[in-house]
CSV table of C-alpha atoms in Angstrom, one decimal:
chain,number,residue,atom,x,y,z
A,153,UNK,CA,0.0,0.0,0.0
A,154,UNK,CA,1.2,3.6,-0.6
A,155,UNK,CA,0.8,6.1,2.0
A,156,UNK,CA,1.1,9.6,0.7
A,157,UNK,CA,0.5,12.9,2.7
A,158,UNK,CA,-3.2,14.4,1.6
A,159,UNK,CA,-1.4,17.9,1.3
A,160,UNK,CA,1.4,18.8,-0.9
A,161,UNK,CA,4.4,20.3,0.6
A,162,UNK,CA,6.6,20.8,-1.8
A,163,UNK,CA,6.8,24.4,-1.5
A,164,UNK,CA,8.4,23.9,1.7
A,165,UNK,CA,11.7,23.4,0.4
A,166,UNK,CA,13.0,26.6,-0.2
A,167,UNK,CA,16.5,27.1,-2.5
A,168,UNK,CA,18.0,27.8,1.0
A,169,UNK,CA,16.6,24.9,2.7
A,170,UNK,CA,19.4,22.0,3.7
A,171,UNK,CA,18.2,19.2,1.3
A,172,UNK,CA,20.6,21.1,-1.2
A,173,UNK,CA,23.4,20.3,0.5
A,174,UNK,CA,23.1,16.4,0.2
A,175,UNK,CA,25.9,15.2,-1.1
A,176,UNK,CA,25.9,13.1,-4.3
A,177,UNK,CA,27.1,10.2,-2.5
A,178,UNK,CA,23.6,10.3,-0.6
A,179,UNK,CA,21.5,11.0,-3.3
A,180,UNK,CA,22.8,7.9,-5.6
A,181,UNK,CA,22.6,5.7,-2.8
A,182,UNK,CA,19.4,6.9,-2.8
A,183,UNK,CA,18.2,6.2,-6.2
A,184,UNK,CA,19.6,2.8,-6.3
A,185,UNK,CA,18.7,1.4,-3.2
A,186,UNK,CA,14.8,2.8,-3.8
A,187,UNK,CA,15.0,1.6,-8.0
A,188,UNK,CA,17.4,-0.9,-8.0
A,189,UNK,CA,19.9,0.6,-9.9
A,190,UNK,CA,23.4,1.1,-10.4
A,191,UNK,CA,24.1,4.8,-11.4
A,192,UNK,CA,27.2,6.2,-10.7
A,193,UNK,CA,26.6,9.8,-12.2
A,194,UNK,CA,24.4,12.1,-11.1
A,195,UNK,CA,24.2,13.1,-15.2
A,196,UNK,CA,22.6,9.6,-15.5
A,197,UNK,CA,19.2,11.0,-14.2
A,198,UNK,CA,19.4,13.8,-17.1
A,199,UNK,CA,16.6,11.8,-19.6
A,200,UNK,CA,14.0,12.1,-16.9
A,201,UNK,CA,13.4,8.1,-17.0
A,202,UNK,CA,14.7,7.9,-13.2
A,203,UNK,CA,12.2,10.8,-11.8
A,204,UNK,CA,9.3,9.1,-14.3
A,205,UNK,CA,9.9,6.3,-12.3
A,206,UNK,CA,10.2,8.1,-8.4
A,207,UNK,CA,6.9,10.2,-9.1
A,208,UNK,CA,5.2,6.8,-9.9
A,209,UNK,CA,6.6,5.0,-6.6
A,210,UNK,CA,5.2,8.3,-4.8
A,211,UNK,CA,1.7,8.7,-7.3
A,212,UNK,CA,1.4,5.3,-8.3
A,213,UNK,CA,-0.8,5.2,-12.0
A,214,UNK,CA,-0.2,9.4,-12.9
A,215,UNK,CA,3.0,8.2,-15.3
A,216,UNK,CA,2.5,6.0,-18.3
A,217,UNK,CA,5.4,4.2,-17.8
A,218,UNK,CA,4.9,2.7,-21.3
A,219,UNK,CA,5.8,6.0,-22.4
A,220,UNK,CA,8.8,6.2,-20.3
A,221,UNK,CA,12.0,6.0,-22.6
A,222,UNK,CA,15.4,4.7,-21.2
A,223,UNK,CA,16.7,4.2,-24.1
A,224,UNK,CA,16.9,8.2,-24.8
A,225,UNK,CA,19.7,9.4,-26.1
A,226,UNK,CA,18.8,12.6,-27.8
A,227,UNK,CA,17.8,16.0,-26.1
A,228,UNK,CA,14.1,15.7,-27.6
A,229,UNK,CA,13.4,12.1,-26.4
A,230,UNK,CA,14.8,13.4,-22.6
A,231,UNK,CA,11.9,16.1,-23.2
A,232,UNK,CA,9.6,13.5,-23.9
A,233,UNK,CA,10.4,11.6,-20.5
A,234,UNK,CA,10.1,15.2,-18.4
A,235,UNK,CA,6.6,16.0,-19.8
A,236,UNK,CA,5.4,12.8,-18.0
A,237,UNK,CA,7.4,13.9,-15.0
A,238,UNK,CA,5.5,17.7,-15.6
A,239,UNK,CA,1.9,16.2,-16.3
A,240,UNK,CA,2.4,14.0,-12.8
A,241,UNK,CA,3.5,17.6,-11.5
A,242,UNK,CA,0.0,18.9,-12.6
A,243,UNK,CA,-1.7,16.4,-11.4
A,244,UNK,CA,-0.8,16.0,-8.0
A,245,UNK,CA,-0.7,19.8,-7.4
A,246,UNK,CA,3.3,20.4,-7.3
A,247,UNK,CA,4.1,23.5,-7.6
A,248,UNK,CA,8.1,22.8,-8.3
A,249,UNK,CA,9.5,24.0,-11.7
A,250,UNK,CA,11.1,21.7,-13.9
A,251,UNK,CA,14.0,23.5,-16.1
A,252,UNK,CA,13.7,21.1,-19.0
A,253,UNK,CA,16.1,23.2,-21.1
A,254,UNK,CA,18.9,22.9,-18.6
A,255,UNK,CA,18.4,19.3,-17.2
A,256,UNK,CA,18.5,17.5,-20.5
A,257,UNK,CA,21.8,19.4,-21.3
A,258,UNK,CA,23.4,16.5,-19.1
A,259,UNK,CA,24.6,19.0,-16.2
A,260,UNK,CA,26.0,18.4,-12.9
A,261,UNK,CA,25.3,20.9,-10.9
A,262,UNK,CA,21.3,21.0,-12.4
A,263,UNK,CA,20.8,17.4,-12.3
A,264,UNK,CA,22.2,17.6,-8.8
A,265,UNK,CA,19.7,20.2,-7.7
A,266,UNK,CA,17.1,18.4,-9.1
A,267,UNK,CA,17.6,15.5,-7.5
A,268,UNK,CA,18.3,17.0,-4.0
A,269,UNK,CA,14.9,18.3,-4.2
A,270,UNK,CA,13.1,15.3,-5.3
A,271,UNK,CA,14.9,13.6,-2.6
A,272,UNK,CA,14.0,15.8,0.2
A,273,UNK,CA,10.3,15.9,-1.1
A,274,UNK,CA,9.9,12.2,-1.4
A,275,UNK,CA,11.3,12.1,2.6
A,276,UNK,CA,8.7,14.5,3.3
A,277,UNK,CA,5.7,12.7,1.9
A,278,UNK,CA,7.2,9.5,3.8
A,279,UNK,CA,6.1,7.0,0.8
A,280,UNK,CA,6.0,3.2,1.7
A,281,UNK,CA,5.1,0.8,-0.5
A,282,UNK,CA,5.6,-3.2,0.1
A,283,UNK,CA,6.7,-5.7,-2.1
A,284,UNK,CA,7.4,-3.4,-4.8
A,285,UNK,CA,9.2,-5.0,-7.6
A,286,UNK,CA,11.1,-1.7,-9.3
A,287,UNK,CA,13.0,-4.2,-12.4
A,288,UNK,CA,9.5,-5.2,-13.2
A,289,UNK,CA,7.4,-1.8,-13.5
A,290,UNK,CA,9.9,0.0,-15.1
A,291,UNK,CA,9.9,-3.3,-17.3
A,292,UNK,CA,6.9,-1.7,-18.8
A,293,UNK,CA,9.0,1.3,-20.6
A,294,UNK,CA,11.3,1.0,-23.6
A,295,UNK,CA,14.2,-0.5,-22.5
A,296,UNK,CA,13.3,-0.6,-18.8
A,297,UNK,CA,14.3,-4.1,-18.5
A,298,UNK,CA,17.5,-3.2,-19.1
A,299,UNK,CA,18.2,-0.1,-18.1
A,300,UNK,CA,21.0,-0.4,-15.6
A,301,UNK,CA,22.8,-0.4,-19.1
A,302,UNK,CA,21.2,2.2,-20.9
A,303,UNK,CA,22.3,4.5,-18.5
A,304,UNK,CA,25.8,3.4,-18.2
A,305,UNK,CA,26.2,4.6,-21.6
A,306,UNK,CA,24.8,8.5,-20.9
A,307,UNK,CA,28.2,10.4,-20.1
A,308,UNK,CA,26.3,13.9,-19.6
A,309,UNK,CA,28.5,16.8,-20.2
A,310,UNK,CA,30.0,16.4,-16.8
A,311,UNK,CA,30.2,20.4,-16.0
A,312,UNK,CA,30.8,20.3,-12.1
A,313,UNK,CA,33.6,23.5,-11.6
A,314,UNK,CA,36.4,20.6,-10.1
A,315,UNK,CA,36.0,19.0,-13.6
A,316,UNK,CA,36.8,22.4,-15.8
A,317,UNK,CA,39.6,22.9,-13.6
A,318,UNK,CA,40.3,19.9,-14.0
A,319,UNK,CA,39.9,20.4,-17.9
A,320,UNK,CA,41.9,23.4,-17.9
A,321,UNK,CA,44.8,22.1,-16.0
A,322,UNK,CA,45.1,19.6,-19.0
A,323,UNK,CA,44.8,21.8,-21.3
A,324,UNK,CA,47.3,24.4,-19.7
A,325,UNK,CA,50.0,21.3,-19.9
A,326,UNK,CA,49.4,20.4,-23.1
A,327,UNK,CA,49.9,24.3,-24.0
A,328,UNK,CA,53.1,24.3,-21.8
A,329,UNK,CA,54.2,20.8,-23.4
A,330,UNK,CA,54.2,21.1,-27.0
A,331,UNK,CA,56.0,24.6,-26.5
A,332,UNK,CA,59.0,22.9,-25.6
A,333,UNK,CA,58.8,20.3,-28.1
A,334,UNK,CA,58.2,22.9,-31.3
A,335,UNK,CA,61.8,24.1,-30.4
A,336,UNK,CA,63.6,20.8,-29.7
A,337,UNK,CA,62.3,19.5,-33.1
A,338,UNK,CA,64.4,22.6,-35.1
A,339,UNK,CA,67.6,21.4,-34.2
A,340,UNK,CA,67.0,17.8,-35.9
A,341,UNK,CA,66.1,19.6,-38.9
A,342,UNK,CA,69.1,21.6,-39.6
A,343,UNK,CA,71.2,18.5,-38.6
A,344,UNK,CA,69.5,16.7,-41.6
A,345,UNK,CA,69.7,19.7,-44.0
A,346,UNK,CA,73.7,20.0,-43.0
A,347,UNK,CA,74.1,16.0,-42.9
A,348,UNK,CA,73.2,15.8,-46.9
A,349,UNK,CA,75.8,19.0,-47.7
A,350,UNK,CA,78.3,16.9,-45.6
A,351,UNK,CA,77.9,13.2,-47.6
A,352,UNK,CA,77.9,15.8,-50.6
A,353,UNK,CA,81.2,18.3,-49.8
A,354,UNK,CA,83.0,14.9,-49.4
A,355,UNK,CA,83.0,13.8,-52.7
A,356,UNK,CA,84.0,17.6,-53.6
A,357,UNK,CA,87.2,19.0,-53.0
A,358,UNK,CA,88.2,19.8,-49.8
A,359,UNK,CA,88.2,23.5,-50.1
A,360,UNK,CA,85.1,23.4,-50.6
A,361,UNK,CA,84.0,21.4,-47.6
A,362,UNK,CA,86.5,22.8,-44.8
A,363,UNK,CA,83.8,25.6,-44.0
A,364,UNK,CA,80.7,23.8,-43.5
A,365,UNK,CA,82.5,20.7,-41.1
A,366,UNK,CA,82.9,22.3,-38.5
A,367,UNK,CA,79.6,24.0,-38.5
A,368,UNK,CA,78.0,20.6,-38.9
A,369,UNK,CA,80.0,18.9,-35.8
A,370,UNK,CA,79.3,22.0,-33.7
A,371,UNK,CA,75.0,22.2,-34.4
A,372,UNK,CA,74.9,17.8,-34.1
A,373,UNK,CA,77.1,18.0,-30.6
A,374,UNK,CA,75.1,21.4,-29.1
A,375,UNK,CA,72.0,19.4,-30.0
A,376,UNK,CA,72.8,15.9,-28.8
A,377,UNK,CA,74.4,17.3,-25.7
A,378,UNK,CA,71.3,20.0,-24.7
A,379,UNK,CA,68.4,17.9,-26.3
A,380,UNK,CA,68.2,15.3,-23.4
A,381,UNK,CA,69.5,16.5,-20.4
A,382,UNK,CA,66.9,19.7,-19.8
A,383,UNK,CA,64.0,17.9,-20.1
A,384,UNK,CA,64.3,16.5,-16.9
A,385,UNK,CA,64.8,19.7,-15.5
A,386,UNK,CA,61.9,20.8,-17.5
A,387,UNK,CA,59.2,18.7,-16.3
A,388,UNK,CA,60.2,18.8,-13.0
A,389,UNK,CA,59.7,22.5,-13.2
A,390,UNK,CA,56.7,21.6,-14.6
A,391,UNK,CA,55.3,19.4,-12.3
A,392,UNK,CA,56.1,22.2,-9.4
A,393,UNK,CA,54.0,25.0,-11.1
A,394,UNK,CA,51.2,22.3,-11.2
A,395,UNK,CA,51.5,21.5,-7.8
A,396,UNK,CA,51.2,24.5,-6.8
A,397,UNK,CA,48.5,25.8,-8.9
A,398,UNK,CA,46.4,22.6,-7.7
A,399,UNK,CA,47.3,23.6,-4.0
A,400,UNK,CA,45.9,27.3,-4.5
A,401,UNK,CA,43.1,26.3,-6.1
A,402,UNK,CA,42.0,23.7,-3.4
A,403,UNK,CA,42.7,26.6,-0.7
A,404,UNK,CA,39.9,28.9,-2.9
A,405,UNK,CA,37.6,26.5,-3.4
A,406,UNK,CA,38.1,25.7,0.4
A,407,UNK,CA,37.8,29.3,0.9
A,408,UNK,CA,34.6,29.9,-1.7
A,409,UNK,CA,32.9,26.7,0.3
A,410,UNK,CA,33.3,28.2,3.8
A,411,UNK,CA,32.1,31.7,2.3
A,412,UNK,CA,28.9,29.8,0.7
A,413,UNK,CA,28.4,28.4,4.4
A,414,UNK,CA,28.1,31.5,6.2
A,415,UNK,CA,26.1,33.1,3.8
A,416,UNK,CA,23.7,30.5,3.7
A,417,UNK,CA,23.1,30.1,7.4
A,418,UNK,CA,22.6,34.3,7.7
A,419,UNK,CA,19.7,33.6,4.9
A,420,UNK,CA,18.8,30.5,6.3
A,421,UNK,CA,18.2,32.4,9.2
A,422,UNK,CA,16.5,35.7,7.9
A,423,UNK,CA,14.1,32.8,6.4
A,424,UNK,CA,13.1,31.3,9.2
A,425,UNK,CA,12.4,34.9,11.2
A,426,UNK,CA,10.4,35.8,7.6
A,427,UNK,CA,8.1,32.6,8.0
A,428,UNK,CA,7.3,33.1,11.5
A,429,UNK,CA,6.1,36.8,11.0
A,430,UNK,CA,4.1,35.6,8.2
C-alpha cells in the first residue's frame, strides 16, 4: 500500500533549505537502493526516465510508464520523458519548476539540484510501499528491463567546476608541453639539411668542404648534448608549477565553500524569522 500525505508540501523546500546540501554520494545511494539501480553519475538521471519512475513509486498510476524512454539518447526524447514527470507535476498539485532546457543538457550541478529536491520531497511525503518490484514496473517502458545499461552509456556533459579545472589544468600542460617540443624538433632539422651537404662536400674537393664541417660537428654536438638533459629539468619545473597551482586552487575552493556556508546560514536564518512573521 502507498501512504502519501493528503497535502502537498513541496513548497516547503525553499533554494535555502538543507536538502541542497546532500551530497551526491547520498542522493545515488538513494536512487539505487529505492530503484534498483546502479548509477554512478548524477548526469545519469538527465533523460528524466529515473524521476518518471520516483513520481510513480510516490503517485502510483499518474506516469504512463509505457511512455517512459530509457533508451533516450537525444535531447528531444529526454523532453519527452520530463513531460510525464511535468503532467504527474499537474496532477498531483506540485508546484516545483522543472527547467527542462537545462536538465536535458546533461549537467551536474542542475541534475544535482534536481535531484536533492526530489529527494527531500519524497522524505517529506514519507512513501512506503511493500513488495514493490522496481525491475519489473519499469519493465513496462522502452528498454526498462534493461536499463542499468542504458544508462551506463549516458556520459552527460559532466560540468561540475572541479572537472573544468580539472579540464583546464590539462589543457594548460598540453599548451606548456608542446611549447618545448616545437623548439627541440628545429635542431633535428638543420642536422638533416647539413648532414646531406656533408655526404655531398665529401665527394667535392676539400676546399670546398672545410667551412661547412665544423659547423655541422658544432650544431649535431650542441643538439645531442642539450636535447636530453633539460628535459628532466623541464618537467620537474613543470610538475612544481602544477602542484602548486592545484594547492591554490584547493585553498579557494576551500575558501569559496566556507564563504557559501556562512552566507547560507545568515539567509537561512532571515528565512526562518520571515516565515514566522508571516
Amino acid at each position: 500500500m502507498a501512504t502519501v500525505g493528503s497535502k502537498s508540501e513541496d513548497a516547503a523546500i525553499g533554494m535555502m533549505d538543507g536538502a541542497y546540501f546532500t551530497s551526491r554520494a547520498a542522493v545515488l545511494s538513494w536512487v539505487n537502493s529505492l530503484l534498483s539501480l546502479n548509477l554512478k553519475k548524477i548526469e545519469q538521471t538527465c533523460t528524466g526516465a529515473v524521476a518518471c519512475q520516483v513520481i510513480e513509486y510516490m503517485y502510483p498510476g499518474t506516469v504512463n510508464l509505457k511512455r517512459v524512454n530509457w533508451e533516450a539518447r537525444n535531447d528531444y526524447e529526454y523532453v519527452s520523458n520530463w513531460k510525464l514527470v511535468q503532467n504527474s507535476f499537474n496532477t498531483n498539485k506540485i508546484s516545483r519548476h522543472i527547467d527542462v532546457d537545462k536538465l536535458v543538457r546533461g549537467k551536474y550541478q542542475d541534475n544535482l539540484e534536481f535531484m536533492q529536491w526530489m529527494k527531500a520531497f519524497f522524505d517529506q511525503k514519507n512513501v512506503v510501499r511493500e513488495s514493490y518490484d522496481p525491475v519489473a514496473v519499469r519493465s513496462r517502458g522502452k528498454g526498462g528491463s534493461n536499463a542499468a545499461a542504458s544508462l551506463g552509456k549516458i556520459k552527460g556533459t559532466t560540468k561540475l567546476l572541479p572537472n573544468d579545472r580539472d579540464k583546464a589544468k590539462a589543457e594548460a600542460l598540453a599548451a606548456s608541453s608542446s611549447d618545448p617540443p616545437a623548439k627541440k624538433s628545429a635542431p633535428p632539422k638543420k642536422k638533416k639539411l647539413p648532414l646531406t651537404e656533408k655526404t655531398n662536400s665529401s665527394a667535392e674537393p676539400p676546399s670546398n668542404s672545410t667551412p661547412t664541417k665544423p659547423l655541422v660537428r658544432s650544431q649535431s654536438s650542441r643538439s645531442s648534448r642539450s636535447a636530453p638533459k633539460p628535459s628532466p629539468r623541464k618537467l620537474d619545473k613543470k610538475l612544481k608549477n602544477l602542484s602548486q597551482e592545484n594547492y591554490a586552487l584547493k585553498a579557494a575552493v576551500e575558501g569559496l565553500e566556507r564563504e557559501r556556508d556562512f552566507y547560507f546560514d545568515k539567509l537561512r536564518r532571515v528565512e526562518v524569522i520571515m516565515e514566522r512573521l508571516k
